[in-house]
PDB file of C-alpha atoms in Angstrom:
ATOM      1  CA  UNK A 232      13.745 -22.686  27.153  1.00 75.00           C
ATOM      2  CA  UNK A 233      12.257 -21.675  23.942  1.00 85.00           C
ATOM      3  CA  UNK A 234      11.511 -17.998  22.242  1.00 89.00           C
ATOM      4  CA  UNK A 235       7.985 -17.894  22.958  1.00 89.00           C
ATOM      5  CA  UNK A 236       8.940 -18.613  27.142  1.00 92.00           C
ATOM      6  CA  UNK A 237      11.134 -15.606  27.040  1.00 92.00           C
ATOM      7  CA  UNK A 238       8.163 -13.494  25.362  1.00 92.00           C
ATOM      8  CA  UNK A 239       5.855 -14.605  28.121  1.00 93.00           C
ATOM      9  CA  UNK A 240       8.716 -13.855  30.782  1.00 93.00           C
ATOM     10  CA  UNK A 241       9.063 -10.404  29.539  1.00 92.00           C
ATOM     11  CA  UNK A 242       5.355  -9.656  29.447  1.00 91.00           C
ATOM     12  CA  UNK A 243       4.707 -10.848  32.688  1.00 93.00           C
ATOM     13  CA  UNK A 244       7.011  -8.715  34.140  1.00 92.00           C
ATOM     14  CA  UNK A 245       5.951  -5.758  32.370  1.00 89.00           C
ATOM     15  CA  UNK A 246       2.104  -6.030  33.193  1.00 89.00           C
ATOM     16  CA  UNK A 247       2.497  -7.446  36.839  1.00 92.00           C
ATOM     17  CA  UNK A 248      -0.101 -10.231  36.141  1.00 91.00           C
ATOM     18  CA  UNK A 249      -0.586 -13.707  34.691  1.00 92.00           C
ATOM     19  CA  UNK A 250      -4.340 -12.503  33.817  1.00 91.00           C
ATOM     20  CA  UNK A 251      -2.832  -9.062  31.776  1.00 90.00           C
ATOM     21  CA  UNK A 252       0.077 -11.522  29.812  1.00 90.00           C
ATOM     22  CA  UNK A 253      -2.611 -14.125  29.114  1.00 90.00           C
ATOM     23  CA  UNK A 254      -4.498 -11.454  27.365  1.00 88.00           C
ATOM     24  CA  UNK A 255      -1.383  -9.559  25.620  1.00 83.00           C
ATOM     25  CA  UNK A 256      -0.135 -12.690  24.410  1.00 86.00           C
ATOM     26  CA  UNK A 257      -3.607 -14.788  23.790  1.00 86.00           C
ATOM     27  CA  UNK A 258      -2.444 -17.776  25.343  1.00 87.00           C
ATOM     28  CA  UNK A 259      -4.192 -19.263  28.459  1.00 90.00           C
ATOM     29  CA  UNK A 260      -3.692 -18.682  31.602  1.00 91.00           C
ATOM     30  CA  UNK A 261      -2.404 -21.745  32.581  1.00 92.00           C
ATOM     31  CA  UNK A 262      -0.398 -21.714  29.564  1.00 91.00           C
ATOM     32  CA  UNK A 263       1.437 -18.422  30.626  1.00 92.00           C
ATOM     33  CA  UNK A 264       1.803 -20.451  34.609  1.00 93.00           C
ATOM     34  CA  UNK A 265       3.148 -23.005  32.766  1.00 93.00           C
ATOM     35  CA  UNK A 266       5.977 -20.993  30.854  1.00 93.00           C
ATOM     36  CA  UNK A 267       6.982 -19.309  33.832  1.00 93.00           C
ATOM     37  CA  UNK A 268       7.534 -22.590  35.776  1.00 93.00           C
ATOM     38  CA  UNK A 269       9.399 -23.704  32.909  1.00 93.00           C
ATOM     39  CA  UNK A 270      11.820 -21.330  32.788  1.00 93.00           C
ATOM     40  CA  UNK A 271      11.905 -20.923  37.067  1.00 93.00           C
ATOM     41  CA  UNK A 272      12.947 -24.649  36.680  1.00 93.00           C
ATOM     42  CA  UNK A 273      15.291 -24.594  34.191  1.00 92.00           C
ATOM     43  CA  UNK A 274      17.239 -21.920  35.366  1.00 93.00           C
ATOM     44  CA  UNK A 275      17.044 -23.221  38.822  1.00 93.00           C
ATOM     45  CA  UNK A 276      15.531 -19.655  40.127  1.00 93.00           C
ATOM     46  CA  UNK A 277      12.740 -18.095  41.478  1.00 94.00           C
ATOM     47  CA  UNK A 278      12.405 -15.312  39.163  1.00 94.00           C
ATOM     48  CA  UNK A 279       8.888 -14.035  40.225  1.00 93.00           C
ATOM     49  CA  UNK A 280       6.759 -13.662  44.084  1.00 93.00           C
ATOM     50  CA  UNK A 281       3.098 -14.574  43.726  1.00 89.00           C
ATOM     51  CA  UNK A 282       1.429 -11.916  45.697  1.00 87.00           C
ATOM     52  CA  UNK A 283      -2.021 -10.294  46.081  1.00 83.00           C
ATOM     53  CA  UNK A 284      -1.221  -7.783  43.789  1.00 84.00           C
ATOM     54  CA  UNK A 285       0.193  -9.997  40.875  1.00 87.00           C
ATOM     55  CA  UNK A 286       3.402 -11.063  40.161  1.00 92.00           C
ATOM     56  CA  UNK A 287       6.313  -9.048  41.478  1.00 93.00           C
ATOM     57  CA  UNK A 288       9.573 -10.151  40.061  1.00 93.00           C
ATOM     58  CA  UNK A 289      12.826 -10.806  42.640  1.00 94.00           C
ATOM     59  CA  UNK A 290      15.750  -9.645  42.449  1.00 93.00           C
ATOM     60  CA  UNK A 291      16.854 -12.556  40.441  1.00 94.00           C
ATOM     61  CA  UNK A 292      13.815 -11.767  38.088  1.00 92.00           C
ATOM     62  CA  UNK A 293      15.140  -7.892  37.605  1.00 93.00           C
ATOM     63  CA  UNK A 294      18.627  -8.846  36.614  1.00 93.00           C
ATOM     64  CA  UNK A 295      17.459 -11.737  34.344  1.00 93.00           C
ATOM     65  CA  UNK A 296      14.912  -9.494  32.704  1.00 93.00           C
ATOM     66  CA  UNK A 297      17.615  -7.103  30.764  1.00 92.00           C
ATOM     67  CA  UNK A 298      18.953 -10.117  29.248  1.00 93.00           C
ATOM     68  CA  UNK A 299      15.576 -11.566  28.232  1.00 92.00           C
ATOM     69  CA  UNK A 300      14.870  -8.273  26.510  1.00 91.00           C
ATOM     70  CA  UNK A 301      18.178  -7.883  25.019  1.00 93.00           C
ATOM     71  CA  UNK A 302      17.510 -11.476  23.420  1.00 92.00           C
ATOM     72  CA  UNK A 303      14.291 -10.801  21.786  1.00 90.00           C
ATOM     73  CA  UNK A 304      15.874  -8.114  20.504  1.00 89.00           C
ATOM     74  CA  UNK A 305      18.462  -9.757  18.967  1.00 91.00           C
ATOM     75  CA  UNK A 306      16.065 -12.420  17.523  1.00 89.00           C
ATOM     76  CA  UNK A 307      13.734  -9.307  15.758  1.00 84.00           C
ATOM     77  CA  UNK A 308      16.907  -7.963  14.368  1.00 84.00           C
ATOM     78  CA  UNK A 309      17.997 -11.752  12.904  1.00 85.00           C
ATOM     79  CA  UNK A 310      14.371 -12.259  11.586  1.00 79.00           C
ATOM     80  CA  UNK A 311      14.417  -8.771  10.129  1.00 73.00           C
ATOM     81  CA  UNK A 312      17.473  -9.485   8.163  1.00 75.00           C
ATOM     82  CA  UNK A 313      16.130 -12.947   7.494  1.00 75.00           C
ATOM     83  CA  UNK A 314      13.375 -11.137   5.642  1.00 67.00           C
ATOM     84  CA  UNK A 315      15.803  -8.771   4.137  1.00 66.00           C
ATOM     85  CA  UNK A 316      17.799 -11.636   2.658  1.00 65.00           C
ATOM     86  CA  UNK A 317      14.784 -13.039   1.217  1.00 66.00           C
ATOM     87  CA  UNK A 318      14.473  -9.995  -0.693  1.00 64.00           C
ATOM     88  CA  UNK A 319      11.548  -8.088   1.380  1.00 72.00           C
ATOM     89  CA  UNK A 320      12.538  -5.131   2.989  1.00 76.00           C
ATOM     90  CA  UNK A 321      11.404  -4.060   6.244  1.00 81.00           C
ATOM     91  CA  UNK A 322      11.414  -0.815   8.476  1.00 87.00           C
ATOM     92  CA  UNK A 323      10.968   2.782   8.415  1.00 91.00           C
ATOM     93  CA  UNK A 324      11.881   5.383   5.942  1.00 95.00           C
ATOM     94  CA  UNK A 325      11.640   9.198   7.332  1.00 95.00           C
ATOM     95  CA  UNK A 326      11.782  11.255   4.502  1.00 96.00           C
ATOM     96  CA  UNK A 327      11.937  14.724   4.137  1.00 94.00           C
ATOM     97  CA  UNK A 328      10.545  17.251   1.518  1.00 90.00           C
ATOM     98  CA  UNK A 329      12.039  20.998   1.030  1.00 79.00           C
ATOM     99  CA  UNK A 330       8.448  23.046   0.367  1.00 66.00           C
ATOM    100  CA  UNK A 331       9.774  23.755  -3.378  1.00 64.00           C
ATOM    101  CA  UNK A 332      11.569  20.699  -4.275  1.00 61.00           C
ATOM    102  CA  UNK A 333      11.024  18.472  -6.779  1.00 67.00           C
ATOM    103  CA  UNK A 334       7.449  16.976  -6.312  1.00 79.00           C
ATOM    104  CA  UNK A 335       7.651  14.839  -9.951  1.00 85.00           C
ATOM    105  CA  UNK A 336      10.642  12.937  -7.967  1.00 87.00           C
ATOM    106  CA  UNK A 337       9.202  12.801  -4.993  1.00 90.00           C
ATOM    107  CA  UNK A 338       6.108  11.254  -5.742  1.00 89.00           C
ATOM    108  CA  UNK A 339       8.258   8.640  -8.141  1.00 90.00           C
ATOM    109  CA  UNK A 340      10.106   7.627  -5.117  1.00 93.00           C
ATOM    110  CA  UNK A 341       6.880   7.472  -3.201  1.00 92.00           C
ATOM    111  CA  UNK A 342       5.368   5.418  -5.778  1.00 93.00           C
ATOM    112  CA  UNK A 343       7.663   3.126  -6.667  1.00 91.00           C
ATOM    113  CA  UNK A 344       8.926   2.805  -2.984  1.00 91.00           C
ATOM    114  CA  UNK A 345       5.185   0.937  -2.317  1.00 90.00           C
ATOM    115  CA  UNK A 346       5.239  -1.199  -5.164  1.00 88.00           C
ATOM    116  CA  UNK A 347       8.853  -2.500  -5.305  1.00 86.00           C
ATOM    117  CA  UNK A 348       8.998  -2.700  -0.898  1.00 86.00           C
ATOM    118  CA  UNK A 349       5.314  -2.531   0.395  1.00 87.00           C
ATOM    119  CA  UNK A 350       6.553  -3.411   4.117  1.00 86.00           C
ATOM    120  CA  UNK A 351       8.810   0.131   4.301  1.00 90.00           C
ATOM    121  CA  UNK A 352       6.633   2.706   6.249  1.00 92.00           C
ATOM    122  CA  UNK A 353       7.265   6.299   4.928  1.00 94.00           C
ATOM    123  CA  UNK A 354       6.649   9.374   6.748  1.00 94.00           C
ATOM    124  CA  UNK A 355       7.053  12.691   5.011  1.00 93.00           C
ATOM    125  CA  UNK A 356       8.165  16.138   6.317  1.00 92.00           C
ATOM    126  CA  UNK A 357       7.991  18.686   4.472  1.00 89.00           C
ATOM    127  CA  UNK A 358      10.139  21.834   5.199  1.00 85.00           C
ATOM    128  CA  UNK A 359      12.546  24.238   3.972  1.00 82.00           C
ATOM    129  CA  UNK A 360      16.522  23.682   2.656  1.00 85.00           C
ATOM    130  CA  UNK A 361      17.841  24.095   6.138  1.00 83.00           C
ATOM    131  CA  UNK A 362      15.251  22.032   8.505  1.00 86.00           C
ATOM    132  CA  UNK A 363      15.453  18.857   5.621  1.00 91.00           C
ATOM    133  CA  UNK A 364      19.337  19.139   6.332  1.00 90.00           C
ATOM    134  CA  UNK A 365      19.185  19.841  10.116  1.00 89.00           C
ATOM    135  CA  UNK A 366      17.065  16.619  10.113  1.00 92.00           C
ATOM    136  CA  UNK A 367      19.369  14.532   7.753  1.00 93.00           C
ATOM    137  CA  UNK A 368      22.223  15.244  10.115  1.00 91.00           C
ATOM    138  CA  UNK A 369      20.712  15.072  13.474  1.00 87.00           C
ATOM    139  CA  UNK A 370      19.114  11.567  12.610  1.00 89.00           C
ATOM    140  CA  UNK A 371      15.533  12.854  12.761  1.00 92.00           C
ATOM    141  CA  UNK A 372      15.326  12.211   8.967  1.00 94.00           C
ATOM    142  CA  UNK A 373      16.541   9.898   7.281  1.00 95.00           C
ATOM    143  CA  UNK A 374      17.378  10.748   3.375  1.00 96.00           C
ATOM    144  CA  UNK A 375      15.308  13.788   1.722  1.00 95.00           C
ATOM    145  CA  UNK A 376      14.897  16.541  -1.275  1.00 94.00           C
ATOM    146  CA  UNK A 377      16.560  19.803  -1.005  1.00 91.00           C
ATOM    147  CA  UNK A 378      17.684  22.787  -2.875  1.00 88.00           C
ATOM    148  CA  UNK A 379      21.828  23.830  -3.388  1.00 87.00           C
ATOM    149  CA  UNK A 380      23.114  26.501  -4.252  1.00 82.00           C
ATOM    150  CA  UNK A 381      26.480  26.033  -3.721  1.00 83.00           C
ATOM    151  CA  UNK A 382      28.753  22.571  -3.307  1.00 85.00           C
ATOM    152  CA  UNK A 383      26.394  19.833  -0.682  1.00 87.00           C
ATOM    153  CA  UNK A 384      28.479  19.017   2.615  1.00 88.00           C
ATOM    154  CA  UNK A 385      30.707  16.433   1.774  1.00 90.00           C
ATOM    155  CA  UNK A 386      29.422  14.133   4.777  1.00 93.00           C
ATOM    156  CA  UNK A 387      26.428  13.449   2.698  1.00 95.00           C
ATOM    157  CA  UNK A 388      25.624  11.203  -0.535  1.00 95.00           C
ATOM    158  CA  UNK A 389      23.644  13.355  -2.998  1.00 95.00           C
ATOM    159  CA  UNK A 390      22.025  12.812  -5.800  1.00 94.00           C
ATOM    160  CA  UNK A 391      21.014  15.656  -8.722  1.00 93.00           C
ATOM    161  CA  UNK A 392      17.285  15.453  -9.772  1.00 91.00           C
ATOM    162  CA  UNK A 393      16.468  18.834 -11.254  1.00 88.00           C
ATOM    163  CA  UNK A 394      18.155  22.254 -11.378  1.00 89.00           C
ATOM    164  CA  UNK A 395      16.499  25.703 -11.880  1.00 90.00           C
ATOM    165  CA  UNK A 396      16.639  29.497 -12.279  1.00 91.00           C
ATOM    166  CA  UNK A 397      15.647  31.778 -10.191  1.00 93.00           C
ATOM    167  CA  UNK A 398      14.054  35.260 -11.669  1.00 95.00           C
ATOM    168  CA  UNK A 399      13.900  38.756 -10.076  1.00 95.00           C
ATOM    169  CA  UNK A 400      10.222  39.845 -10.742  1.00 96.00           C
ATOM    170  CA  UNK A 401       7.901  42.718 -10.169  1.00 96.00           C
ATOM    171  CA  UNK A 402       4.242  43.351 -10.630  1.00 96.00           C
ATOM    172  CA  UNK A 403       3.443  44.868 -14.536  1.00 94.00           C
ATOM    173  CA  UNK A 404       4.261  48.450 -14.743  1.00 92.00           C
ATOM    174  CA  UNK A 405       5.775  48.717 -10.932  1.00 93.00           C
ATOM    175  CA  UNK A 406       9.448  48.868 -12.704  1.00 91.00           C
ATOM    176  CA  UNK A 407       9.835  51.091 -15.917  1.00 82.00           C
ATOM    177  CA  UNK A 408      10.952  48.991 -18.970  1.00 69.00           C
ATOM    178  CA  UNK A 409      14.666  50.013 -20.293  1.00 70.00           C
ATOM    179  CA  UNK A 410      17.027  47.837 -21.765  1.00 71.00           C
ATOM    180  CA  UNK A 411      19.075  48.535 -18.506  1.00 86.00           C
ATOM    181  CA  UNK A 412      17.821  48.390 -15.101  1.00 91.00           C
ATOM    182  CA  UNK A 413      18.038  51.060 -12.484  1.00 92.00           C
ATOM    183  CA  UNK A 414      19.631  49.092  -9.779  1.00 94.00           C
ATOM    184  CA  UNK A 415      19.773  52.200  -7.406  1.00 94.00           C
ATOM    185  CA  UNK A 416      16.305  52.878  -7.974  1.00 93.00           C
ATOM    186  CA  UNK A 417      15.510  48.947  -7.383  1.00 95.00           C
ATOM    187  CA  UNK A 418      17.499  49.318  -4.101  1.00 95.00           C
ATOM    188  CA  UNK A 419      14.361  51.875  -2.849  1.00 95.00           C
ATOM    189  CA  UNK A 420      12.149  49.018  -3.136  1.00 96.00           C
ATOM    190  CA  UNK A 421      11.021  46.458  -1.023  1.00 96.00           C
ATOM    191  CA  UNK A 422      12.444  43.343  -1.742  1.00 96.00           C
ATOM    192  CA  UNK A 423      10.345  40.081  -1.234  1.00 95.00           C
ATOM    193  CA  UNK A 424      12.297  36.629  -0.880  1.00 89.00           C
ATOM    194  CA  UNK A 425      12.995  34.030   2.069  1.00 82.00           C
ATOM    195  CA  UNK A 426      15.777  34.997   3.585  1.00 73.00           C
ATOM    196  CA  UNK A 427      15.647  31.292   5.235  1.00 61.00           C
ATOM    197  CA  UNK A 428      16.193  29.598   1.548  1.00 62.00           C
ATOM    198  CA  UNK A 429      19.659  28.969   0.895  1.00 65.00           C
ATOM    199  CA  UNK A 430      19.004  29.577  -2.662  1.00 81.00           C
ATOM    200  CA  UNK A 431      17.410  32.503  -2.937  1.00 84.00           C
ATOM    201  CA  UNK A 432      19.205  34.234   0.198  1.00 84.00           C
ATOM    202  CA  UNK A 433      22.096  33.643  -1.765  1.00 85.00           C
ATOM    203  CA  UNK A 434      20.610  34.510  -5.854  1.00 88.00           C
ATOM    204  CA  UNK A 435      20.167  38.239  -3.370  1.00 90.00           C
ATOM    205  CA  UNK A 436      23.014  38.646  -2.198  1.00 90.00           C
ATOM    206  CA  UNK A 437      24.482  37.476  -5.711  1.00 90.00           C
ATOM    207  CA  UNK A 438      22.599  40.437  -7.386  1.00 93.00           C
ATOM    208  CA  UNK A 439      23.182  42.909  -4.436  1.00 93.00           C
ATOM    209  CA  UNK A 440      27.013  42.114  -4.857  1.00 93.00           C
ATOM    210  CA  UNK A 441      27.112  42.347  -8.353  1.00 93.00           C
ATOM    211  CA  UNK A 442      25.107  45.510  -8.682  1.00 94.00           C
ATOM    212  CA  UNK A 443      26.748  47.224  -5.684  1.00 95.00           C
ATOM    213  CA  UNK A 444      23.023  48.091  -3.794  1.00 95.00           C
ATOM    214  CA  UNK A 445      21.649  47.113  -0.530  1.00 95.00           C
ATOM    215  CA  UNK A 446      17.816  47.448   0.057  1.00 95.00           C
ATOM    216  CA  UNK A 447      16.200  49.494   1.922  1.00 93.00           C
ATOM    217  CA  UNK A 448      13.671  47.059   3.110  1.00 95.00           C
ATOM    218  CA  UNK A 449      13.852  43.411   2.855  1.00 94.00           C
ATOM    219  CA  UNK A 450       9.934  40.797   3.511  1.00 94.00           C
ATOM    220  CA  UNK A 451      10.982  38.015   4.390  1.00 91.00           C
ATOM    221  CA  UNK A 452       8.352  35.411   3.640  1.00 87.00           C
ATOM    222  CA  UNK A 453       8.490  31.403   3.743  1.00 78.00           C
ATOM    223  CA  UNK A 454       6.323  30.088   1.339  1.00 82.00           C
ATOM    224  CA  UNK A 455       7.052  30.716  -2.466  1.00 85.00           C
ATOM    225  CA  UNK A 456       3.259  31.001  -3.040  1.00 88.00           C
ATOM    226  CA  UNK A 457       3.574  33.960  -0.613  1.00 91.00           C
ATOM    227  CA  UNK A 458       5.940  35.306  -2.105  1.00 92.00           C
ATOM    228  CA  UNK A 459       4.319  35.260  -5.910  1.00 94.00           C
ATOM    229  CA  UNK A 460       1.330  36.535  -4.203  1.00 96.00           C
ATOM    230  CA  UNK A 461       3.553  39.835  -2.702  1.00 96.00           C
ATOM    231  CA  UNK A 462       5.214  40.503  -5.758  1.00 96.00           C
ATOM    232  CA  UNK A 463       2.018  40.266  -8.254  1.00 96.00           C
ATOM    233  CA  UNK A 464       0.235  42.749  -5.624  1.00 96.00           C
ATOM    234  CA  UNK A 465       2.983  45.385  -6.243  1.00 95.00           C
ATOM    235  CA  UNK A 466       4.345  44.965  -2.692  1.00 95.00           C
ATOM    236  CA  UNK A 467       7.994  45.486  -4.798  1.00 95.00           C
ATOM    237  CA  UNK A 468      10.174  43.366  -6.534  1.00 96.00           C
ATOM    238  CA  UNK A 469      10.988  39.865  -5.496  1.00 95.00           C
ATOM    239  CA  UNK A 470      12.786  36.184  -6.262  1.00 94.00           C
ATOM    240  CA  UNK A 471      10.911  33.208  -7.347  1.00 93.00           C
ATOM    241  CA  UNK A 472      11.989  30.037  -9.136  1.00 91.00           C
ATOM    242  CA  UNK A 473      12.262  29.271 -12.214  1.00 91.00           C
ATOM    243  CA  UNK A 474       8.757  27.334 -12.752  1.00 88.00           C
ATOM    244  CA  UNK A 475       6.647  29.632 -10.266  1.00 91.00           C
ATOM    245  CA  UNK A 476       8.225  32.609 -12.385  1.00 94.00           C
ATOM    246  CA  UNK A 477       7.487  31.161 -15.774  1.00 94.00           C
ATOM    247  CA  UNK A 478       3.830  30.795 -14.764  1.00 94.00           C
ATOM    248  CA  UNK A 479       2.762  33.885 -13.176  1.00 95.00           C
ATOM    249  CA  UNK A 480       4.395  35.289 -16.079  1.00 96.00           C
ATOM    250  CA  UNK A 481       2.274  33.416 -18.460  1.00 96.00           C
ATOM    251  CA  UNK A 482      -1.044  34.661 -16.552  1.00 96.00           C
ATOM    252  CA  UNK A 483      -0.443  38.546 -16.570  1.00 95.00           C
ATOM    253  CA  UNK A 484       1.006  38.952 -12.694  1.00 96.00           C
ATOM    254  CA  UNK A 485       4.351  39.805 -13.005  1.00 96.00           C
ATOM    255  CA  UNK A 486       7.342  40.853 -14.819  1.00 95.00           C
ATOM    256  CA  UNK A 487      10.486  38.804 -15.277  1.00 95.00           C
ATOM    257  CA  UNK A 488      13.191  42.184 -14.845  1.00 94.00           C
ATOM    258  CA  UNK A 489      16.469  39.599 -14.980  1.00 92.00           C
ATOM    259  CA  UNK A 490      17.800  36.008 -14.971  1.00 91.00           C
ATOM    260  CA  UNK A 491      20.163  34.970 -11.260  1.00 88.00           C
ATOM    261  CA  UNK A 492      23.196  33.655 -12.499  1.00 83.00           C
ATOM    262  CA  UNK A 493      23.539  31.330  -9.830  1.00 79.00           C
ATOM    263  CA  UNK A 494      21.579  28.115 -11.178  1.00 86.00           C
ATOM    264  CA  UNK A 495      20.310  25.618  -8.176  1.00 89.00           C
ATOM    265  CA  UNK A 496      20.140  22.424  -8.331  1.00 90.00           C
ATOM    266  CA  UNK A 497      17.320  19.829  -6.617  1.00 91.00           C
ATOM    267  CA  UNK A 498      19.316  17.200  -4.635  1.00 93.00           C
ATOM    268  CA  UNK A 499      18.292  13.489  -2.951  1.00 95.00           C
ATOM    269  CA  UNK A 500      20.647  13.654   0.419  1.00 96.00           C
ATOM    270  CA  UNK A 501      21.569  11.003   3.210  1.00 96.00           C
ATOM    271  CA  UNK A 502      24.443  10.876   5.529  1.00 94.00           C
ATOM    272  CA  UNK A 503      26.999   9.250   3.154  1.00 93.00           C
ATOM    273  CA  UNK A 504      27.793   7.201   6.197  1.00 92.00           C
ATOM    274  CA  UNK A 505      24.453   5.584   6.174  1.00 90.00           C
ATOM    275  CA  UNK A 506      25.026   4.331   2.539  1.00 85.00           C
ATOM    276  CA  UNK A 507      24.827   0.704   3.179  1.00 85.00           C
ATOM    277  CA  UNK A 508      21.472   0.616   5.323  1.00 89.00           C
ATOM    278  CA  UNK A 509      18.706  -1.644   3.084  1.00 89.00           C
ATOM    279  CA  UNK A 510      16.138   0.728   3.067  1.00 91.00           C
ATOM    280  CA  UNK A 511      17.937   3.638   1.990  1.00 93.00           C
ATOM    281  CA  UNK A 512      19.954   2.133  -0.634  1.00 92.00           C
ATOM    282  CA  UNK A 513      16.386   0.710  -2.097  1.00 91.00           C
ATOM    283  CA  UNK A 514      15.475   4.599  -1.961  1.00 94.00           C
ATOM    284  CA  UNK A 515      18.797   5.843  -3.387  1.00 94.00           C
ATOM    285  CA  UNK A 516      18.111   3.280  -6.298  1.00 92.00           C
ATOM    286  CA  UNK A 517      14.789   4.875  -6.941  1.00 92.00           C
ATOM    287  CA  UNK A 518      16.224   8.442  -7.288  1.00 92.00           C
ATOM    288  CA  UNK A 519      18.943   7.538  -9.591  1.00 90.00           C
ATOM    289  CA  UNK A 520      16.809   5.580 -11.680  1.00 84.00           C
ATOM    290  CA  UNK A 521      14.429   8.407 -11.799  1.00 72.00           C
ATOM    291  CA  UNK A 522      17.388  11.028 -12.730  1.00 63.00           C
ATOM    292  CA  UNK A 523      18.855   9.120 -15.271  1.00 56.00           C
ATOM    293  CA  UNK A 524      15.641   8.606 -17.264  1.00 55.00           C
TER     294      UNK A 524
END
């Protein structure tokens, strides 16, 4: 009994006909008979009943199938790390994005990712802080790019590949200029950020702490573009990062009133439990590479 039997075997009993498997597996007909009888006689069972309606296995046939199946999974997993050993990676990498992370890195990893390991499939998610690390540690993602504001959970494997500011802004003219602000008076404005963005929730509650206010009224908005759009309309004052700051700055839409002291920093995170699977060490290679250039 040989591989290529089993295969037959298992798609035989999944389509209910000789005709279907002959098809599936583009062998003959009497090729596919003649695997089946092969196996029947080897094993000294009748693992199939010929009827009208196709083949029907026995009871023989159900119990023998689970095995079957478990072996030809066991022989994709040895010729997947056959191929690994050979030095060609194989399998899946879901990879996940935060919507303000760092894009330079990301696309590096992307890049490089196709040229170094061209049979790894990639699919992206992009999402905010908090999905990218719900996904990382309910195994519906794999590795991905987030922002931290604080310490990372110690049950993952980071890696640094940027930090950033974040800036309180406000439209030109909405706050008057003084070498001091008027916190109080700030306090009676709307204040635009995403409360769902560790960093930022956290730069505002850094700056309501420190300045002893509470706002009146807080948008909550979850796209930073949104957010610059808000703030350069005179909606009230607001939180953007560093680079989004910078550059509505440099066109004439906002104000930069102060500097968050709480700097955050761009990290590459897996569970550090899954540090010795192939394709994310290849991936966690990448990164580090990229950061220490």
């Amino acid at each position: 009994m040989d591989i290529y039997q089993l295969k037959t075997l298992v798609a035989v009993a999944r389509e209910g006909s000789i005709t279907r498997a002959s098809e599936l597996l583009h062998l003959s007909q009497p090729a596919v008979s003649a695997h089946i009888k092969a196996i029947e006689d080897a094993l000294g069972l009748t693992l199939f009943e010929r009827t009208s309606r196709g083949m029907s296995l026995t009871r023989d046939g159900e119990r023998l199938l689970v095995k079957a199946e478990q072996t030809l999974a066991a022989h994709r997993a040895l010729m997947d790390e056959a191929t690994r050993v050979k030095g060609r990676l194989v399998g899946k990498l879901r990879l996940g994005a935060g919507s303000n992370s760092n894009h330079e890195a990301i696309g590096r990893l992307l890049t490089r990712l196709a040229e170094r390991c061209p049979d790894v499939e990639v699919a992206l998610k992009h999402g905010n802080s908090v999905d990218i690390l719900g996904g990382i540690r309910n195994g519906s993602l794999d590795a991905g790019f987030y922002n931290e504001a604080d310490e990372p959970d110690p049950e993952l494997a980071t890696i640094e590949v940027s930090r950033f500011k974040i800036y309180l802004a406000a439209a030109p003219g909405l706050v008057v200029a003084s070498e001091a602000l008027d916190w109080p008076a700030l306090a009676d404005l709307p204040w635009v950020y995403p409360t769902s963005s560790a960093c930022c929730g956290r730069a505002a509650e850094d700056l309501f702490e420190l300045h002893q206010i509470r706002p009146r009224r807080i948008v909550s908005v979850d796209r930073e573009d949104v957010t610059r759009a808000l703030i350069a309309g005179g909606i009230g004052v607001g939180l953007l990062h560093a680079g989004t700051a910078k550059a509505a700055q440099a066109r004439g839409e906002v104000e930069l009133l102060c500097e968050s002291r709480r700097l955050v920093r761009v990290l590459f995170a897996q569970l550090a439990s899954r540090a010795s699977d192939p394709v994310l060490a290849a991936a966690t290679e990448i990164v580090r590479g990229g950061a220490a250039a």
